[in-house]
Structures are given as structure tokens and as C-alpha cells.
XYZ file of N, CA, C and O in Angstrom:
648
model
N 3.408 85.890 -34.805
C 4.014 84.832 -34.188
C 3.213 83.562 -34.152
O 2.015 83.518 -34.359
N 3.949 82.551 -33.857
C 3.383 81.210 -33.770
C 3.115 80.858 -32.319
O 3.935 81.126 -31.449
N 1.971 80.268 -32.048
C 1.586 79.863 -30.700
C 1.987 78.410 -30.475
O 1.632 77.542 -31.256
N 2.747 78.134 -29.430
C 3.181 76.767 -29.103
C 2.454 76.280 -27.865
O 2.468 76.926 -26.836
N 1.834 75.137 -27.974
C 1.286 74.551 -26.752
C 2.356 73.653 -26.124
O 3.377 73.347 -26.724
N 2.129 73.204 -24.924
C 3.129 72.431 -24.184
C 3.475 71.133 -24.898
O 4.639 70.756 -24.986
N 2.491 70.449 -25.461
C 2.738 69.173 -26.127
C 3.617 69.361 -27.359
O 4.562 68.609 -27.582
N 3.341 70.377 -28.149
C 4.142 70.640 -29.348
C 5.572 70.981 -28.977
O 6.515 70.536 -29.619
N 5.744 71.781 -27.937
C 7.069 72.150 -27.477
C 7.830 70.921 -26.977
O 9.003 70.745 -27.273
N 7.133 70.055 -26.253
C 7.729 68.819 -25.747
C 8.223 67.951 -26.899
O 9.329 67.436 -26.877
N 7.401 67.810 -27.946
C 7.781 66.985 -29.094
C 8.953 67.587 -29.853
O 9.765 66.878 -30.418
N 9.060 68.880 -29.864
C 10.144 69.549 -30.561
C 11.465 69.397 -29.812
O 12.499 69.142 -30.400
N 11.402 69.506 -28.491
C 12.608 69.481 -27.674
C 13.089 68.054 -27.397
O 14.275 67.774 -27.457
N 12.181 67.137 -27.074
C 12.549 65.774 -26.690
C 12.852 64.925 -27.923
O 12.073 64.884 -28.866
N 13.987 64.256 -27.928
C 14.308 63.390 -29.064
C 13.418 62.150 -29.076
O 12.952 61.706 -28.038
N 13.198 61.616 -30.228
C 12.394 60.399 -30.356
C 13.338 59.209 -30.235
O 14.214 59.027 -31.057
N 13.172 58.432 -29.189
C 14.065 57.316 -28.917
C 13.572 56.007 -29.512
O 14.289 55.026 -29.523
N 12.356 55.975 -29.962
C 11.818 54.744 -30.518
C 11.549 53.686 -29.468
O 11.624 52.494 -29.740
N 11.287 54.098 -28.252
C 10.994 53.151 -27.177
C 9.490 52.953 -27.091
O 8.774 53.751 -26.519
N 9.027 51.903 -27.670
C 7.602 51.610 -27.665
C 7.384 50.221 -27.080
O 8.231 49.346 -27.219
N 6.283 50.028 -26.457
C 5.925 48.709 -25.944
C 5.368 47.899 -27.103
O 4.224 48.054 -27.490
N 6.185 47.037 -27.657
C 5.765 46.269 -28.820
C 5.542 44.803 -28.489
O 5.510 43.964 -29.369
N 5.415 44.490 -27.201
C 5.193 43.092 -26.809
C 3.865 42.621 -27.377
O 2.842 43.255 -27.204
N 3.905 41.508 -28.077
C 2.685 40.999 -28.694
C 1.930 40.051 -27.778
O 0.780 39.738 -28.021
N 2.592 39.557 -26.717
C 1.946 38.605 -25.821
C 2.255 38.983 -24.381
O 3.401 39.085 -23.989
N 1.225 39.201 -23.609
C 1.404 39.491 -22.190
C 1.600 38.178 -21.459
O 0.872 37.229 -21.656
N 2.619 38.093 -20.623
C 2.902 36.858 -19.888
C 2.791 37.143 -18.401
O 3.565 37.903 -17.849
N 1.855 36.506 -17.782
C 1.643 36.678 -16.361
C 2.672 35.878 -15.576
O 3.038 34.772 -15.949
N 3.144 36.403 -14.488
C 4.077 35.690 -13.613
C 3.335 34.944 -12.510
O 3.939 34.289 -11.704
N 2.034 35.051 -12.467
C 1.260 34.337 -11.464
C 1.119 32.882 -11.903
O 0.690 32.606 -13.021
N 1.486 31.917 -11.037
C 1.375 30.509 -11.422
C -0.075 30.123 -11.730
O -1.014 30.631 -11.121
N -0.232 29.227 -12.672
C -1.541 28.701 -13.026
C -1.658 27.307 -12.415
O -0.881 26.415 -12.742
N -2.589 27.137 -11.506
C -2.772 25.864 -10.811
C -3.495 24.875 -11.722
O -4.585 25.140 -12.193
N -2.866 23.734 -11.967
C -3.487 22.684 -12.774
C -4.184 21.653 -11.913
O -5.205 21.108 -12.293
N -3.591 21.351 -10.775
C -4.133 20.300 -9.918
C -3.771 20.594 -8.482
O -2.622 20.906 -8.173
N -4.765 20.523 -7.613
C -4.510 20.554 -6.174
C -5.432 19.523 -5.569
O -6.646 19.665 -5.594
N -4.869 18.451 -5.042
C -5.660 17.335 -4.523
C -5.432 17.184 -3.031
O -4.298 17.067 -2.581
N -6.539 17.183 -2.275
C -6.496 16.962 -0.821
C -6.761 15.505 -0.453
O -6.462 15.094 0.651
N -7.390 14.757 -1.355
C -7.736 13.348 -1.129
C -8.666 13.152 0.077
O -8.629 12.132 0.736
N -9.502 14.151 0.359
C -10.388 14.039 1.518
C -11.487 13.000 1.325
O -11.861 12.319 2.267
N -12.000 12.852 0.109
C -13.091 11.907 -0.090
C -12.905 10.997 -1.300
O -13.710 10.107 -1.530
N -11.866 11.232 -2.094
C -11.643 10.369 -3.260
C -10.157 10.338 -3.607
O -9.349 11.016 -2.972
N -9.802 9.583 -4.609
C -8.404 9.406 -4.992
C -7.933 10.412 -6.041
O -6.805 10.301 -6.514
N -8.768 11.383 -6.392
C -8.419 12.423 -7.375
C -7.909 11.802 -8.673
O -6.933 12.253 -9.253
N -8.581 10.740 -9.110
C -8.278 10.029 -10.360
C -6.985 9.214 -10.324
O -6.536 8.734 -11.345
N -6.374 9.054 -9.151
C -5.228 8.155 -9.041
C -5.725 6.721 -8.980
O -6.725 6.423 -8.333
N -5.035 5.839 -9.678
C -5.348 4.410 -9.655
C -4.057 3.638 -9.425
O -2.959 4.177 -9.579
N -4.187 2.376 -9.076
C -3.015 1.529 -8.900
C -2.492 1.078 -10.248
O -3.234 0.961 -11.213
N -1.188 0.806 -10.319
C -0.608 0.316 -11.569
C -0.865 -1.179 -11.703
O -0.388 -1.966 -10.897
N -1.643 -1.553 -12.687
C -1.971 -2.961 -12.969
C -2.307 -3.698 -11.688
O -3.256 -3.369 -11.017
N -1.523 -4.685 -11.325
C -1.821 -5.445 -10.106
C -0.802 -5.180 -9.008
O -0.765 -5.874 -8.008
N 0.039 -4.148 -9.182
C 1.123 -3.922 -8.228
C 0.816 -2.974 -7.076
O 1.679 -2.764 -6.237
N -0.356 -2.381 -7.036
C -0.644 -1.471 -5.923
C -2.142 -1.314 -5.724
O -2.917 -1.339 -6.682
N -2.506 -1.153 -4.473
C -3.872 -0.807 -4.105
C -3.868 0.659 -3.679
O -2.992 1.086 -2.922
N -4.840 1.409 -4.172
C -4.906 2.846 -3.930
C -6.284 3.184 -3.394
O -7.292 2.733 -3.947
N -6.330 3.974 -2.319
C -7.613 4.392 -1.771
C -7.462 5.714 -1.029
O -6.360 6.097 -0.642
N -8.585 6.407 -0.866
C -8.612 7.604 -0.029
C -8.878 7.122 1.392
O -9.838 6.398 1.640
N -8.003 7.491 2.301
C -8.118 6.999 3.669
C -7.654 8.078 4.642
O -6.524 8.562 4.541
N -8.528 8.456 5.548
C -8.167 9.442 6.561
C -7.772 10.785 6.000
O -6.955 11.485 6.583
N -8.314 11.176 4.863
C -8.005 12.458 4.252
C -6.712 12.463 3.462
O -6.192 13.518 3.126
N -6.172 11.288 3.160
C -4.933 11.166 2.385
C -5.098 10.083 1.337
O -6.058 9.323 1.357
N -4.125 9.999 0.433
C -4.099 8.943 -0.573
C -3.197 7.830 -0.050
O -2.004 8.043 0.167
N -3.767 6.660 0.159
C -3.022 5.520 0.688
C -2.574 4.641 -0.470
O -3.386 4.212 -1.284
N -1.267 4.377 -0.546
C -0.704 3.505 -1.577
C -0.099 2.295 -0.866
O 0.802 2.443 -0.033
N -0.622 1.114 -1.204
C -0.123 -0.144 -0.642
C 0.338 -1.017 -1.803
O -0.489 -1.541 -2.551
N 1.646 -1.180 -1.978
C 2.118 -2.023 -3.081
C 1.921 -3.501 -2.758
O 2.149 -3.937 -1.634
N 1.457 -4.257 -3.747
C 1.323 -5.699 -3.573
C 2.519 -6.426 -4.166
O 2.656 -7.627 -4.032
N 3.385 -5.679 -4.797
C 4.646 -6.202 -5.344
C 5.635 -5.046 -5.342
O 5.255 -3.890 -5.123
N 6.903 -5.325 -5.574
C 7.909 -4.263 -5.599
C 7.593 -3.211 -6.639
O 7.004 -3.495 -7.683
N 7.955 -1.992 -6.365
C 7.717 -0.843 -7.247
C 6.236 -0.633 -7.560
O 5.868 -0.281 -8.677
N 5.395 -0.807 -6.576
C 3.973 -0.507 -6.750
C 3.753 0.988 -6.679
O 4.407 1.687 -5.901
N 2.868 1.495 -7.501
C 2.649 2.938 -7.498
C 1.230 3.299 -7.866
O 0.513 2.547 -8.522
N 0.831 4.488 -7.412
C -0.419 5.107 -7.836
C -0.057 6.036 -8.985
O 1.013 6.631 -9.001
N -0.955 6.135 -9.969
C -0.671 7.059 -11.066
C -1.952 7.675 -11.594
O -3.040 7.157 -11.387
N -1.775 8.805 -12.271
C -2.874 9.472 -12.964
C -2.295 10.296 -14.090
O -1.121 10.652 -14.081
N -3.141 10.587 -15.063
C -2.715 11.441 -16.173
C -3.164 12.873 -15.894
O -4.107 13.115 -15.135
N -2.476 13.804 -16.525
C -2.790 15.217 -16.375
C -2.551 15.908 -17.709
O -1.499 15.725 -18.324
N -3.518 16.676 -18.167
C -3.372 17.430 -19.414
C -2.561 18.686 -19.132
O -2.868 19.432 -18.192
N -1.530 18.918 -19.928
C -0.621 20.055 -19.740
C -0.447 20.802 -21.061
O -0.919 20.353 -22.095
N 0.244 21.928 -21.010
C 0.576 22.679 -22.214
C 1.975 22.287 -22.669
O 2.868 22.079 -21.844
N 2.166 22.186 -23.957
C 3.479 21.847 -24.509
C 4.477 22.970 -24.227
O 4.093 24.134 -24.095
N 5.731 22.616 -24.118
C 6.843 23.567 -23.924
C 6.616 24.502 -22.741
O 6.801 25.715 -22.843
N 6.231 23.938 -21.613
C 5.938 24.728 -20.424
C 6.625 24.100 -19.218
O 6.687 22.892 -19.097
N 7.119 24.949 -18.324
C 7.768 24.470 -17.107
C 6.742 24.415 -15.982
O 5.959 25.353 -15.797
N 6.759 23.311 -15.227
C 5.812 23.087 -14.136
C 6.538 22.820 -12.832
O 7.662 22.318 -12.816
N 5.872 23.154 -11.743
C 6.336 22.851 -10.390
C 5.360 21.829 -9.813
O 4.147 21.958 -9.982
N 5.882 20.808 -9.133
C 5.040 19.801 -8.500
C 5.486 19.651 -7.056
O 6.677 19.712 -6.749
N 4.515 19.486 -6.159
C 4.805 19.341 -4.737
C 3.808 18.369 -4.134
O 2.640 18.356 -4.498
N 4.268 17.548 -3.209
C 3.383 16.646 -2.492
C 3.891 16.471 -1.068
O 5.081 16.647 -0.791
N 2.978 16.138 -0.191
C 3.312 15.937 1.217
C 3.235 14.452 1.554
O 2.255 13.790 1.234
N 4.278 13.940 2.189
C 4.243 12.578 2.741
C 3.708 12.712 4.156
O 4.312 13.372 5.000
N 2.567 12.092 4.426
C 1.955 12.208 5.742
C 2.570 11.186 6.689
O 3.126 11.530 7.724
N 2.470 9.915 6.335
C 3.010 8.818 7.139
C 3.477 7.744 6.171
O 2.838 7.484 5.159
N 4.587 7.092 6.515
C 5.063 6.004 5.674
C 5.825 4.994 6.518
O 6.528 5.370 7.458
N 5.683 3.734 6.156
C 6.504 2.704 6.794
C 7.727 2.403 5.942
O 8.580 1.622 6.346
N 7.807 3.022 4.764
C 8.949 2.798 3.878
C 10.161 3.563 4.393
O 10.046 4.660 4.925
N 11.329 2.985 4.225
C 12.554 3.627 4.678
C 12.971 4.722 3.696
O 12.475 4.796 2.569
N 13.892 5.556 4.128
C 14.386 6.663 3.312
C 14.871 6.151 1.960
O 15.566 5.161 1.868
N 14.485 6.870 0.906
C 14.917 6.508 -0.437
C 14.072 5.439 -1.098
O 14.364 5.014 -2.208
N 13.003 5.002 -0.434
C 12.154 3.958 -1.008
C 10.811 4.495 -1.491
O 9.920 3.741 -1.833
N 10.671 5.801 -1.527
C 9.475 6.461 -2.052
C 9.923 7.368 -3.193
O 10.915 8.070 -3.069
N 9.193 7.357 -4.292
C 9.592 8.155 -5.442
C 8.393 8.870 -6.040
O 7.341 8.262 -6.243
N 8.563 10.152 -6.312
C 7.592 10.949 -7.066
C 8.100 10.993 -8.494
O 9.238 11.386 -8.735
N 7.281 10.549 -9.447
C 7.715 10.522 -10.845
C 6.753 11.298 -11.734
O 5.553 11.380 -11.451
N 7.298 11.839 -12.810
C 6.491 12.449 -13.868
C 7.101 11.979 -15.182
O 8.317 12.065 -15.376
N 6.253 11.444 -16.057
C 6.752 10.946 -17.328
C 5.731 11.077 -18.435
O 4.589 11.477 -18.216
N 6.152 10.713 -19.630
C 5.273 10.802 -20.796
C 4.443 9.536 -20.990
O 3.637 9.471 -21.903
N 4.649 8.545 -20.126
C 3.794 7.354 -20.112
C 3.719 6.864 -18.671
O 4.518 7.271 -17.821
N 2.763 5.991 -18.380
C 2.579 5.492 -17.017
C 3.841 4.780 -16.537
O 4.387 3.930 -17.226
N 4.331 5.167 -15.366
C 5.526 4.566 -14.797
C 6.831 5.152 -15.291
O 7.893 4.834 -14.769
N 6.771 6.034 -16.296
C 7.996 6.615 -16.857
C 8.543 7.704 -15.938
O 7.810 8.335 -15.184
N 9.854 7.914 -16.023
C 10.534 8.922 -15.210
C 11.299 9.910 -16.082
O 12.228 10.564 -15.608
N 10.926 10.032 -17.357
C 11.702 10.859 -18.277
C 11.597 12.358 -18.021
O 12.446 13.123 -18.465
N 10.589 12.823 -17.278
C 10.480 14.252 -16.979
C 10.939 14.585 -15.556
O 11.504 15.636 -15.317
N 10.684 13.661 -14.597
C 11.094 13.891 -13.209
C 11.091 12.574 -12.447
O 10.160 11.788 -12.563
N 12.126 12.348 -11.682
C 12.193 11.228 -10.757
C 12.822 11.749 -9.485
O 13.998 12.100 -9.459
N 12.036 11.845 -8.428
C 12.486 12.471 -7.201
C 12.374 11.471 -6.061
O 11.271 11.121 -5.640
N 13.518 10.977 -5.598
C 13.520 10.132 -4.407
C 13.175 11.009 -3.229
O 13.781 12.064 -3.035
N 12.208 10.586 -2.459
C 11.733 11.438 -1.384
C 12.639 11.339 -0.167
O 12.923 10.263 0.322
N 13.107 12.478 0.338
C 13.939 12.503 1.540
C 13.083 12.348 2.795
O 11.903 12.051 2.707
N 13.667 12.570 3.942
C 12.951 12.361 5.207
C 11.920 13.421 5.542
O 10.990 13.151 6.277
N 12.088 14.646 5.038
C 11.139 15.691 5.421
C 9.775 15.458 4.777
O 9.620 14.595 3.925
N 8.793 16.237 5.173
C 7.422 15.967 4.744
C 7.107 16.368 3.314
O 6.384 15.670 2.639
N 7.581 17.519 2.854
C 7.218 17.988 1.518
C 8.313 17.685 0.514
O 9.488 17.872 0.795
N 7.928 17.242 -0.649
C 8.853 16.940 -1.735
C 8.419 17.766 -2.925
O 7.243 17.809 -3.252
N 9.368 18.425 -3.563
C 9.000 19.242 -4.708
C 10.088 19.180 -5.761
O 11.246 18.893 -5.481
N 9.678 19.450 -6.976
C 10.591 19.469 -8.100
C 9.937 20.188 -9.259
O 8.805 20.673 -9.154
N 10.640 20.242 -10.358
C 10.082 20.875 -11.547
C 10.369 20.013 -12.758
O 11.285 19.195 -12.756
N 9.555 20.200 -13.774
C 9.735 19.496 -15.038
C 9.259 20.403 -16.158
O 8.439 21.292 -15.954
N 9.800 20.167 -17.349
C 9.423 20.950 -18.527
C 8.909 20.002 -19.595
O 9.573 19.008 -19.917
N 7.741 20.316 -20.123
C 7.170 19.480 -21.177
C 7.830 19.795 -22.507
O 8.279 20.914 -22.738
N 7.889 18.804 -23.372
C 8.443 18.993 -24.706
C 7.470 19.716 -25.614
O 6.329 20.001 -25.242
N 7.911 19.974 -26.820
C 7.124 20.733 -27.778
C 5.823 20.091 -28.201
O 4.906 20.762 -28.638
N 5.698 18.779 -28.074
C 4.460 18.110 -28.463
C 3.799 17.390 -27.291
O 2.781 16.726 -27.473
N 4.332 17.525 -26.094
C 3.790 16.839 -24.916
C 2.593 17.592 -24.363
O 2.732 18.733 -23.930
N 1.426 16.965 -24.379
C 0.224 17.585 -23.816
C -0.402 16.734 -22.721
O -1.413 17.119 -22.144
N 0.192 15.584 -22.425
C -0.270 14.726 -21.344
C 0.938 14.196 -20.591
O 1.910 13.758 -21.203
N 0.891 14.273 -19.256
C 1.937 13.678 -18.428
C 1.287 12.680 -17.470
O 0.089 12.737 -17.217
N 2.113 11.786 -16.950
C 1.667 10.775 -15.995
C 2.417 10.993 -14.687
O 3.649 11.010 -14.670
N 1.667 11.174 -13.606
C 2.247 11.384 -12.284
C 2.222 10.054 -11.548
O 1.199 9.375 -11.514
N 3.343 9.682 -10.963
C 3.426 8.432 -10.216
C 3.886 8.663 -8.795
O 4.773 9.477 -8.533
N 3.269 7.941 -7.855
C 3.652 7.970 -6.440
C 4.037 6.543 -6.077
O 3.177 5.705 -5.826
N 5.336 6.266 -6.074
C 5.830 4.897 -5.963
C 6.279 4.559 -4.541
O 6.944 5.354 -3.886
N 5.890 3.366 -4.106
C 6.407 2.750 -2.887
C 7.172 1.530 -3.370
O 6.592 0.610 -3.939
N 8.489 1.526 -3.186
C 9.340 0.557 -3.861
C 9.388 -0.831 -3.227
O 9.903 -1.758 -3.836
N 8.885 -0.974 -2.021
C 8.979 -2.271 -1.337
C 7.579 -2.732 -0.955
O 6.828 -2.002 -0.316
N 7.240 -3.967 -1.357
C 5.926 -4.498 -0.971
C 5.891 -4.654 0.541
O 6.925 -4.780 1.191
N 4.732 -4.619 1.093
C 4.440 -4.696 2.526
C 4.725 -3.383 3.253
O 4.551 -3.300 4.450
N 5.174 -2.353 2.544
C 5.328 -1.027 3.137
C 4.292 -0.108 2.506
O 3.890 -0.309 1.361
N 3.854 0.894 3.252
C 2.775 1.757 2.778
C 3.183 3.220 2.856
O 4.164 3.565 3.527
N 2.405 4.065 2.184
C 2.616 5.507 2.295
C 1.282 6.235 2.141
O 0.473 5.887 1.278
N 1.076 7.218 2.996
C -0.050 8.141 2.880
C 0.488 9.443 2.286
O 1.420 10.032 2.836
N -0.089 9.871 1.160
C 0.309 11.104 0.482
C -0.831 12.119 0.596
O -1.996 11.736 0.646
N -0.504 13.406 0.564
C -1.543 14.434 0.631
C -1.058 15.734 -0.022
O 0.130 15.918 -0.252
N -2.017 16.612 -0.278
C -1.767 17.973 -0.782
C -0.877 18.002 -2.017
O 0.159 18.678 -2.042
N -1.294 17.320 -3.057
C -0.558 17.334 -4.315
C -0.870 18.623 -5.068
O -2.027 18.963 -5.274
N 0.175 19.343 -5.468
C 0.029 20.591 -6.200
C 0.860 20.522 -7.467
O 2.036 20.176 -7.432
N 0.228 20.863 -8.608
C 0.929 21.003 -9.876
C 0.514 22.354 -10.441
O -0.670 22.635 -10.588
N 1.523 23.197 -10.754
C 1.230 24.523 -11.298
C 2.337 24.934 -12.260
O 3.435 24.381 -12.233
N 2.014 25.911 -13.110
C 3.031 26.405 -14.031
C 4.122 27.086 -13.226
O 3.856 27.691 -12.180
N 5.343 26.988 -13.710
C 6.481 27.572 -13.001
C 6.572 29.067 -13.233
O 6.914 29.825 -12.368
N 6.291 29.514 -14.452
C 6.291 30.959 -14.724
C 5.282 31.319 -15.784
O 4.684 30.488 -16.387
């Protein structure tokens, strides 16, 4: 007689379904943080747009004071092409009325082609944007639309969506 071990018997009895893990790329679902800015001691590379805004770190927040209409703070951020991102920021204090503050993300300074979010009354504003196939740099803008009004921003977070 022939001696059968358990493994051989299992292979003989169980059909081969062809179910193999053939994934060539492991994709983590944990977000990858690109930027988290507290603005406690600096502006985290945010600057004013030309002559339309003054930007400074003040009281642990980013203070944006427009010297003309549509003044904004902006900075560039290196990103991965064809990737979805989540962005969130906190409005600490503002003298601007509802609908006069805008969070923007674009492919050039001041552009809104990836995201334009009018900030509502609550403190946190968030949205998402997806970079194009060749986009590796985005520009984040924090706009105060009326001169003589100010806004303190804090806790800016940019991370991959998935």
C-alpha cells in the first residue's frame, strides 16, 4: 500500500481554485501626513501675496492682514501626482464676515483649480482635492477677501486621503 500524509490527502481532495494573492503593490490605508503647521513660532513658509497681504506668526496662529481686497497668505507644497488629499484648517478669530474667508488649493499661486472652499461660521474647514497626472506642486492659499479685516488661522493639516 501507499502511505498518505495529511497534506497529500488535502491536495487530492480539495479542488484548486486558483485563488492566489497576486497584488503587486501593497497600499496602506493609513493617511500620510504631508504638512501639519501649528504656527507657534513661525509662518510655516507662508508668505503674503505680492503687496496684498501681511503675514506673521502671532499668538500661536498665522495672522493674515490684507492690505487690499483678496489678500492672502500662500505657500507651495510638494505632492505626489494622481493622488487624493485631505486638507483641514482652523479659523481661530476673524473680523471678516461669513463667506469672506477662502481656503484655496491650486496649481499656481492664487489659483483655485483644485479646491476653493468658502469658510462657514464654524471653526474647522476641510475639503479634498486630487492632483493631476503631472502635478507635483500645489499652492495653498488662505484668503481674506476684504481689506481692513483680519484672520488668525491655525492647525493646518494636509494628508493623503487613502
